[in-house]
mmCIF file of C-alpha atoms in Angstrom:
data_model
loop_
_atom_site.group_PDB
_atom_site.id
_atom_site.type_symbol
_atom_site.label_atom_id
_atom_site.label_comp_id
_atom_site.label_asym_id
_atom_site.label_seq_id
_atom_site.Cartn_x
_atom_site.Cartn_y
_atom_site.Cartn_z
ATOM 1 C CA UNK A 1 96.674 91.350 72.312
ATOM 2 C CA UNK A 2 99.220 88.638 71.591
ATOM 3 C CA UNK A 3 101.036 86.948 74.439
ATOM 4 C CA UNK A 4 104.594 85.920 75.245
ATOM 5 C CA UNK A 5 106.022 83.706 77.981
ATOM 6 C CA UNK A 6 108.720 85.107 80.250
ATOM 7 C CA UNK A 7 111.539 82.620 80.015
ATOM 8 C CA UNK A 8 111.161 78.893 80.468
ATOM 9 C CA UNK A 9 109.588 79.117 83.932
ATOM 10 C CA UNK A 10 107.778 82.458 83.986
ATOM 11 C CA UNK A 11 104.191 83.497 83.395
ATOM 12 C CA UNK A 12 102.475 84.088 80.068
ATOM 13 C CA UNK A 13 101.856 87.813 79.684
ATOM 14 C CA UNK A 14 100.720 90.315 77.090
ATOM 15 C CA UNK A 15 103.243 91.046 74.331
ATOM 16 C CA UNK A 16 103.482 94.611 75.687
ATOM 17 C CA UNK A 17 103.574 95.568 79.349
ATOM 18 C CA UNK A 18 102.752 98.829 81.105
ATOM 19 C CA UNK A 19 105.359 100.523 83.295
ATOM 20 C CA UNK A 20 103.750 102.671 85.986
ATOM 21 C CA UNK A 21 106.733 104.581 87.408
ATOM 22 C CA UNK A 22 106.002 107.902 85.700
ATOM 23 C CA UNK A 23 102.525 107.974 87.213
ATOM 24 C CA UNK A 24 104.086 108.632 90.633
ATOM 25 C CA UNK A 25 107.692 109.697 90.318
ATOM 26 C CA UNK A 26 110.713 110.997 88.421
ATOM 27 C CA UNK A 27 108.960 112.528 85.386
ATOM 28 C CA UNK A 28 107.280 115.488 87.031
ATOM 29 C CA UNK A 29 103.659 115.814 88.088
ATOM 30 C CA UNK A 30 101.085 113.337 86.791
ATOM 31 C CA UNK A 31 97.294 113.372 86.901
ATOM 32 C CA UNK A 32 96.140 110.556 89.177
ATOM 33 C CA UNK A 33 92.692 110.190 87.599
ATOM 34 C CA UNK A 34 94.244 110.033 84.127
ATOM 35 C CA UNK A 35 96.815 107.527 85.386
ATOM 36 C CA UNK A 36 94.088 105.213 86.666
ATOM 37 C CA UNK A 37 92.154 105.655 83.422
ATOM 38 C CA UNK A 38 95.316 104.699 81.530
ATOM 39 C CA UNK A 39 95.676 101.488 83.555
ATOM 40 C CA UNK A 40 92.019 100.689 82.815
ATOM 41 C CA UNK A 41 92.563 101.334 79.107
ATOM 42 C CA UNK A 42 95.590 99.038 79.151
ATOM 43 C CA UNK A 43 93.604 96.239 80.798
ATOM 44 C CA UNK A 44 90.763 96.729 78.329
ATOM 45 C CA UNK A 45 93.271 96.435 75.467
ATOM 46 C CA UNK A 46 94.535 93.114 76.812
ATOM 47 C CA UNK A 47 97.685 94.255 78.601
ATOM 48 C CA UNK A 48 98.213 92.006 81.606
ATOM 49 C CA UNK A 49 101.794 92.822 82.700
ATOM 50 C CA UNK A 50 101.822 95.808 85.062
ATOM 51 C CA UNK A 51 105.196 96.897 86.431
ATOM 52 C CA UNK A 52 105.641 98.931 89.596
ATOM 53 C CA UNK A 53 108.153 99.462 92.415
ATOM 54 C CA UNK A 54 107.639 99.964 96.132
ATOM 55 C CA UNK A 55 109.901 103.032 95.976
ATOM 56 C CA UNK A 56 108.023 104.778 93.134
ATOM 57 C CA UNK A 57 106.632 107.759 94.948
ATOM 58 C CA UNK A 58 107.506 106.024 98.242
ATOM 59 C CA UNK A 59 104.556 103.642 98.012
ATOM 60 C CA UNK A 60 102.241 105.931 96.044
ATOM 61 C CA UNK A 61 102.556 103.852 92.866
ATOM 62 C CA UNK A 62 101.439 100.669 94.580
ATOM 63 C CA UNK A 63 98.482 102.450 96.152
ATOM 64 C CA UNK A 64 97.552 103.879 92.762
ATOM 65 C CA UNK A 65 97.703 100.411 91.225
ATOM 66 C CA UNK A 66 95.518 99.052 94.027
ATOM 67 C CA UNK A 67 92.906 101.696 93.236
ATOM 68 C CA UNK A 68 93.141 100.990 89.503
ATOM 69 C CA UNK A 69 92.606 97.258 90.045
ATOM 70 C CA UNK A 70 89.743 97.659 92.523
ATOM 71 C CA UNK A 71 86.823 95.545 91.359
ATOM 72 C CA UNK A 72 88.915 93.790 88.702
ATOM 73 C CA UNK A 73 89.614 90.026 88.833
ATOM 74 C CA UNK A 74 93.020 89.557 90.489
ATOM 75 C CA UNK A 75 94.065 87.071 87.811
ATOM 76 C CA UNK A 76 93.573 89.714 85.111
ATOM 77 C CA UNK A 77 96.850 91.351 86.120
ATOM 78 C CA UNK A 78 100.391 89.996 86.301
ATOM 79 C CA UNK A 79 101.918 92.360 88.857
ATOM 80 C CA UNK A 80 105.686 92.831 88.755
ATOM 81 C CA UNK A 81 107.213 94.651 91.742
ATOM 82 C CA UNK A 82 110.748 95.938 92.255
ATOM 83 C CA UNK A 83 112.032 96.456 95.790
ATOM 84 C CA UNK A 84 115.136 97.420 97.708
ATOM 85 C CA UNK A 85 115.876 100.968 96.535
ATOM 86 C CA UNK A 86 116.052 103.196 99.614
ATOM 87 C CA UNK A 87 114.690 106.747 99.654
ATOM 88 C CA UNK A 88 114.834 109.678 102.055
ATOM 89 C CA UNK A 89 112.066 112.158 102.985
ATOM 90 C CA UNK A 90 113.231 114.576 100.285
ATOM 91 C CA UNK A 91 112.939 111.917 97.573
ATOM 92 C CA UNK A 92 116.682 111.278 97.413
ATOM 93 C CA UNK A 93 118.366 107.911 97.021
ATOM 94 C CA UNK A 94 120.122 106.103 99.856
ATOM 95 C CA UNK A 95 121.403 102.872 98.347
ATOM 96 C CA UNK A 96 119.883 99.407 98.043
ATOM 97 C CA UNK A 97 118.934 96.801 100.627
ATOM 98 C CA UNK A 98 118.888 93.138 99.666
ATOM 99 C CA UNK A 99 119.185 91.582 103.135
ATOM 100 C CA UNK A 100 116.855 88.579 103.568
ATOM 101 C CA UNK A 101 114.971 90.078 106.515
ATOM 102 C CA UNK A 102 114.566 93.358 104.599
ATOM 103 C CA UNK A 103 113.244 91.487 101.543
ATOM 104 C CA UNK A 104 110.458 89.946 103.615
ATOM 105 C CA UNK A 105 109.696 93.266 105.295
ATOM 106 C CA UNK A 106 109.459 95.061 101.939
ATOM 107 C CA UNK A 107 107.029 92.459 100.622
ATOM 108 C CA UNK A 108 104.813 92.676 103.705
ATOM 109 C CA UNK A 109 104.273 96.382 103.075
ATOM 110 C CA UNK A 110 103.829 95.845 99.322
ATOM 111 C CA UNK A 111 101.092 93.259 99.823
ATOM 112 C CA UNK A 112 99.227 95.617 102.148
ATOM 113 C CA UNK A 113 99.508 98.578 99.784
ATOM 114 C CA UNK A 114 98.448 96.536 96.761
ATOM 115 C CA UNK A 115 95.593 94.876 98.626
ATOM 116 C CA UNK A 116 96.601 91.406 97.454
ATOM 117 C CA UNK A 117 98.006 88.267 99.058
ATOM 118 C CA UNK A 118 100.617 87.549 96.389
ATOM 119 C CA UNK A 119 102.856 89.254 93.840
ATOM 120 C CA UNK A 120 103.338 87.601 90.477
ATOM 121 C CA UNK A 121 106.979 88.634 89.960
ATOM 122 C CA UNK A 122 109.182 90.035 92.719
ATOM 123 C CA UNK A 123 112.644 91.422 91.979
ATOM 124 C CA UNK A 124 115.392 93.520 93.591
ATOM 125 C CA UNK A 125 115.612 96.845 91.771
ATOM 126 C CA UNK A 126 119.407 96.877 91.964
ATOM 127 C CA UNK A 127 122.112 94.598 93.312
ATOM 128 C CA UNK A 128 123.049 95.272 96.927
ATOM 129 C CA UNK A 129 126.876 95.217 96.934
ATOM 130 C CA UNK A 130 126.915 94.216 100.601
ATOM 131 C CA UNK A 131 124.659 91.154 100.240
ATOM 132 C CA UNK A 132 125.238 88.138 98.023
ATOM 133 C CA UNK A 133 122.682 87.632 95.280
ATOM 134 C CA UNK A 134 122.332 84.069 96.564
ATOM 135 C CA UNK A 135 121.065 85.372 99.920
ATOM 136 C CA UNK A 136 118.637 87.834 98.320
ATOM 137 C CA UNK A 137 117.226 85.303 95.860
ATOM 138 C CA UNK A 138 117.090 82.697 98.616
ATOM 139 C CA UNK A 139 114.884 84.999 100.673
ATOM 140 C CA UNK A 140 112.506 85.504 97.733
ATOM 141 C CA UNK A 141 112.509 81.723 97.210
ATOM 142 C CA UNK A 142 111.225 81.376 100.784
ATOM 143 C CA UNK A 143 108.388 83.739 99.848
ATOM 144 C CA UNK A 144 107.628 81.642 96.769
ATOM 145 C CA UNK A 145 107.449 78.556 98.981
ATOM 146 C CA UNK A 146 105.070 80.396 101.314
ATOM 147 C CA UNK A 147 102.805 81.410 98.413
ATOM 148 C CA UNK A 148 103.386 85.170 98.677
ATOM 149 C CA UNK A 149 105.371 85.356 95.402
ATOM 150 C CA UNK A 150 104.799 83.404 92.190
ATOM 151 C CA UNK A 151 108.022 84.106 90.248
ATOM 152 C CA UNK A 152 111.445 85.634 90.884
ATOM 153 C CA UNK A 153 112.843 88.290 88.571
ATOM 154 C CA UNK A 154 115.981 90.395 88.503
ATOM 155 C CA UNK A 155 116.744 93.922 87.337
ATOM 156 C CA UNK A 156 119.849 95.522 85.805
ATOM 157 C CA UNK A 157 122.281 92.725 86.649
ATOM 158 C CA UNK A 158 125.118 91.327 84.572
ATOM 159 C CA UNK A 159 125.682 87.884 83.095
ATOM 160 C CA UNK A 160 127.684 86.528 86.045
ATOM 161 C CA UNK A 161 124.971 87.547 88.505
ATOM 162 C CA UNK A 162 122.321 85.929 86.314
ATOM 163 C CA UNK A 163 124.216 82.645 86.527
ATOM 164 C CA UNK A 164 124.642 82.824 90.301
ATOM 165 C CA UNK A 165 121.018 83.727 90.899
ATOM 166 C CA UNK A 166 119.610 81.035 88.623
ATOM 167 C CA UNK A 167 121.641 78.423 90.478
ATOM 168 C CA UNK A 168 119.575 79.220 93.584
ATOM 169 C CA UNK A 169 116.094 79.389 92.044
ATOM 170 C CA UNK A 170 114.613 79.633 88.534
ATOM 171 C CA UNK A 171 114.522 83.251 87.343
ATOM 172 C CA UNK A 172 111.558 84.208 85.173
ATOM 173 C CA UNK A 173 112.929 87.378 83.623
ATOM 174 C CA UNK A 174 115.501 90.114 83.703
ATOM 175 C CA UNK A 175 114.175 93.650 83.621
ATOM 176 C CA UNK A 176 116.726 95.871 81.914
ATOM 177 C CA UNK A 177 116.916 98.893 79.659
ATOM 178 C CA UNK A 178 116.858 97.929 75.988
ATOM 179 C CA UNK A 179 116.151 100.225 73.070
ATOM 180 C CA UNK A 180 117.646 101.420 69.812
ATOM 181 C CA UNK A 181 119.744 103.803 71.890
ATOM 182 C CA UNK A 182 120.695 101.247 74.588
ATOM 183 C CA UNK A 183 121.901 97.953 73.129
ATOM 184 C CA UNK A 184 124.755 96.925 75.423
ATOM 185 C CA UNK A 185 122.837 93.862 76.651
ATOM 186 C CA UNK A 186 123.327 92.252 73.231
ATOM 187 C CA UNK A 187 127.004 91.498 73.971
ATOM 188 C CA UNK A 188 126.846 89.202 77.008
ATOM 189 C CA UNK A 189 123.684 89.671 79.039
ATOM 190 C CA UNK A 190 121.054 88.726 76.459
ATOM 191 C CA UNK A 191 122.922 85.606 75.243
ATOM 192 C CA UNK A 192 123.370 84.476 78.861
ATOM 193 C CA UNK A 193 119.700 85.055 79.657
ATOM 194 C CA UNK A 194 118.735 82.953 76.640
ATOM 195 C CA UNK A 195 121.155 80.188 77.592
ATOM 196 C CA UNK A 196 119.590 80.062 81.066
ATOM 197 C CA UNK A 197 115.975 80.275 79.862
ATOM 198 C CA UNK A 198 115.428 83.734 81.348
ATOM 199 C CA UNK A 199 113.111 86.176 79.591
ATOM 200 C CA UNK A 200 113.648 89.925 79.248
ATOM 201 C CA UNK A 201 111.237 92.695 80.134
ATOM 202 C CA UNK A 202 112.680 95.726 78.382
ATOM 203 C CA UNK A 203 112.148 99.141 79.928
ATOM 204 C CA UNK A 204 113.192 102.472 78.469
ATOM 205 C CA UNK A 205 112.160 101.308 74.998
ATOM 206 C CA UNK A 206 111.577 104.948 74.059
ATOM 207 C CA UNK A 207 114.701 106.050 75.937
ATOM 208 C CA UNK A 208 112.687 108.190 78.393
ATOM 209 C CA UNK A 209 110.861 109.892 75.558
ATOM 210 C CA UNK A 210 113.835 110.632 73.316
ATOM 211 C CA UNK A 211 112.658 108.112 70.724
ATOM 212 C CA UNK A 212 109.007 109.104 70.977
ATOM 213 C CA UNK A 213 109.193 111.716 68.247
ATOM 214 C CA UNK A 214 107.531 114.162 70.645
ATOM 215 C CA UNK A 215 110.732 115.657 72.096
ATOM 216 C CA UNK A 216 112.450 118.866 70.996
ATOM 217 C CA UNK A 217 115.549 120.850 71.873
ATOM 218 C CA UNK A 218 113.603 123.658 73.548
ATOM 219 C CA UNK A 219 111.573 121.525 75.944
ATOM 220 C CA UNK A 220 112.048 122.600 79.563
ATOM 221 C CA UNK A 221 112.025 120.025 82.334
ATOM 222 C CA UNK A 222 110.749 120.503 85.883
ATOM 223 C CA UNK A 223 113.285 120.262 88.693
ATOM 224 C CA UNK A 224 112.109 116.825 89.854
ATOM 225 C CA UNK A 225 112.266 115.276 86.381
ATOM 226 C CA UNK A 226 115.368 113.073 86.482
ATOM 227 C CA UNK A 227 115.952 113.685 82.763
ATOM 228 C CA UNK A 228 117.146 117.158 83.722
ATOM 229 C CA UNK A 229 120.372 115.476 84.890
ATOM 230 C CA UNK A 230 120.452 112.680 82.305
ATOM 231 C CA UNK A 231 123.481 112.988 79.970
ATOM 232 C CA UNK A 232 121.438 112.077 76.889
ATOM 233 C CA UNK A 233 119.205 115.109 77.400
ATOM 234 C CA UNK A 234 122.009 117.650 77.719
ATOM 235 C CA UNK A 235 123.278 120.182 75.135
ATOM 236 C CA UNK A 236 125.129 118.657 72.210
ATOM 237 C CA UNK A 237 124.192 115.158 73.310
ATOM 238 C CA UNK A 238 120.526 116.019 72.947
ATOM 239 C CA UNK A 239 121.038 117.607 69.523
ATOM 240 C CA UNK A 240 122.881 114.520 68.328
ATOM 241 C CA UNK A 241 120.257 112.124 69.686
ATOM 242 C CA UNK A 242 117.346 114.073 68.227
ATOM 243 C CA UNK A 243 119.038 113.930 64.819
ATOM 244 C CA UNK A 244 118.982 110.134 65.122
ATOM 245 C CA UNK A 245 115.279 110.299 65.927
ATOM 246 C CA UNK A 246 114.628 112.331 62.781
ATOM 247 C CA UNK A 247 116.179 109.559 60.718
ATOM 248 C CA UNK A 248 113.950 107.050 62.512
ATOM 249 C CA UNK A 249 110.927 109.274 61.897
ATOM 250 C CA UNK A 250 111.482 109.197 58.137
ATOM 251 C CA UNK A 251 111.453 105.395 58.143
ATOM 252 C CA UNK A 252 108.334 105.365 60.313
ATOM 253 C CA UNK A 253 106.445 107.797 58.089
ATOM 254 C CA UNK A 254 107.209 105.667 55.040
ATOM 255 C CA UNK A 255 105.490 102.824 56.874
ATOM 256 C CA UNK A 256 102.564 105.003 57.976
ATOM 257 C CA UNK A 257 103.641 104.778 61.610
ATOM 258 C CA UNK A 258 105.144 107.049 64.240
ATOM 259 C CA UNK A 259 108.717 107.029 65.514
ATOM 260 C CA UNK A 260 107.481 105.728 68.865
ATOM 261 C CA UNK A 261 105.638 102.819 67.269
ATOM 262 C CA UNK A 262 108.645 101.776 65.214
ATOM 263 C CA UNK A 263 110.948 102.058 68.237
ATOM 264 C CA UNK A 264 108.692 99.784 70.309
ATOM 265 C CA UNK A 265 108.180 97.361 67.435
ATOM 266 C CA UNK A 266 111.953 97.138 66.911
ATOM 267 C CA UNK A 267 112.464 95.971 70.513
ATOM 268 C CA UNK A 268 109.632 93.436 70.185
ATOM 269 C CA UNK A 269 111.214 92.128 66.974
ATOM 270 C CA UNK A 270 114.472 91.232 68.732
ATOM 271 C CA UNK A 271 113.009 88.004 70.085
ATOM 272 C CA UNK A 272 109.861 86.301 71.310
ATOM 273 C CA UNK A 273 111.476 86.152 74.754
ATOM 274 C CA UNK A 274 111.430 89.964 75.045
ATOM 275 C CA UNK A 275 108.446 91.950 76.332
ATOM 276 C CA UNK A 276 108.690 95.744 75.903
ATOM 277 C CA UNK A 277 107.348 97.855 78.759
ATOM 278 C CA UNK A 278 105.768 101.130 77.664
ATOM 279 C CA UNK A 279 105.741 103.912 80.221
ATOM 280 C CA UNK A 280 102.596 105.729 79.123
ATOM 281 C CA UNK A 281 101.002 108.053 81.691
ATOM 282 C CA UNK A 282 98.105 109.102 79.460
ATOM 283 C CA UNK A 283 95.597 107.233 77.347
ATOM 284 C CA UNK A 284 96.637 108.923 74.102
ATOM 285 C CA UNK A 285 100.283 107.923 74.563
ATOM 286 C CA UNK A 286 99.178 104.402 75.475
ATOM 287 C CA UNK A 287 97.054 104.161 72.338
ATOM 288 C CA UNK A 288 100.021 105.185 70.207
ATOM 289 C CA UNK A 289 102.241 102.504 71.753
ATOM 290 C CA UNK A 290 99.543 99.832 71.539
ATOM 291 C CA UNK A 291 99.584 100.126 67.759
ATOM 292 C CA UNK A 292 103.168 98.838 67.857
ATOM 293 C CA UNK A 293 101.875 95.430 68.981
ATOM 294 C CA UNK A 294 100.486 94.857 65.489
ATOM 295 C CA UNK A 295 103.405 96.434 63.613
ATOM 296 C CA UNK A 296 105.394 93.680 61.924
ATOM 297 C CA UNK A 297 108.722 94.982 60.633
ATOM 298 C CA UNK A 298 110.256 93.303 57.591
ATOM 299 C CA UNK A 299 113.894 92.235 57.462
ATOM 300 C CA UNK A 300 114.572 95.174 55.137
ATOM 301 C CA UNK A 301 112.884 97.618 57.494
ATOM 302 C CA UNK A 302 114.880 96.268 60.429
ATOM 303 C CA UNK A 303 118.094 96.804 58.462
ATOM 304 C CA UNK A 304 117.056 100.346 57.573
ATOM 305 C CA UNK A 305 116.225 101.128 61.192
ATOM 306 C CA UNK A 306 119.563 99.840 62.452
ATOM 307 C CA UNK A 307 121.399 101.811 59.780
ATOM 308 C CA UNK A 308 119.513 104.958 60.825
ATOM 309 C CA UNK A 309 120.213 104.391 64.521
ATOM 310 C CA UNK A 310 123.301 102.152 64.700
ATOM 311 C CA UNK A 311 124.283 100.323 67.869
ATOM 312 C CA UNK A 312 126.375 102.625 70.036
ATOM 313 C CA UNK A 313 125.293 105.777 68.237
ATOM 314 C CA UNK A 314 123.647 107.462 71.244
ATOM 315 C CA UNK A 315 125.488 110.408 72.758
ATOM 316 C CA UNK A 316 125.756 110.279 76.536
ATOM 317 C CA UNK A 317 125.339 107.470 79.062
ATOM 318 C CA UNK A 318 121.843 106.323 80.016
ATOM 319 C CA UNK A 319 122.176 107.556 83.606
ATOM 320 C CA UNK A 320 124.282 110.181 85.334
ATOM 321 C CA UNK A 321 127.576 108.835 86.707
ATOM 322 C CA UNK A 322 126.410 108.316 90.342
ATOM 323 C CA UNK A 323 123.479 106.162 89.192
ATOM 324 C CA UNK A 324 125.606 104.224 86.701
ATOM 325 C CA UNK A 325 127.743 103.006 89.610
ATOM 326 C CA UNK A 326 124.706 101.119 90.989
ATOM 327 C CA UNK A 327 124.265 99.073 87.808
ATOM 328 C CA UNK A 328 125.711 95.586 87.991
ATOM 329 C CA UNK A 329 124.756 95.335 84.311
ATOM 330 C CA UNK A 330 127.354 97.983 83.484
ATOM 331 C CA UNK A 331 130.161 96.510 85.594
#
């Protein structure tokens, strides 16, 4: 597994990371034993960057990761944790909390659930509109000074917030959605991150499965799968987006690859400062994505891919309207 460094101040990590959210939340039921086996397979393949959130399954995801890492050397994993998203007992969403005292409280519980004394990268999941980013980042900086956090990251924030945050403390990376179907960061956010020496960990590289080549119009979603309310998975939007995937599939087959592999490889090809996160919940899906790490796309292939799936060609926003309002990156 090749490696990349997150920004000018962040850690060196595997060129692909593993996102664990779907093992606990938002994509319907998952098999816990298979999830742990998938984490083990990722570690065996050389993946070091493991991304979780304290609100994924209301702590379940961190406990699952603790079990998966039991008996493994702590330094084998670079653990990235998002915090601040508030949940209710029914699994609903209740805003975001970036107050300094809340930041330290969230981390205390995270460290206990993970069974570790430090987190490699700690980041607010979303901007709290009632708390300045300077105060939130300042609180994490205190935790860095105390040795409980190694690096500070951000998630789904815009260019102006990146500048304000980096003035308080070096930021290792911005975690944000980036895929063939979601390219808005190319206008202002990605250039600003590069100017400031901030890396990008790209989630949603398969657009929640749309770009995987495994989706179809007839697929039914369980009630707790958030894609059931995602605009890109609805009616005519879905038909349009799947037609784009078919064009991508033809390019992939000519290369002897799958649509998913080409989609991941395209994100990786956008810069050495970008690390795609793959959200595999099963070993077979992980194995498919891992092959993208060795898939070098030529300049001609990159042009063909972008002609097949042009910037802005996706139908529907990436989240439903209420969730879009929480994205500083879309402001």
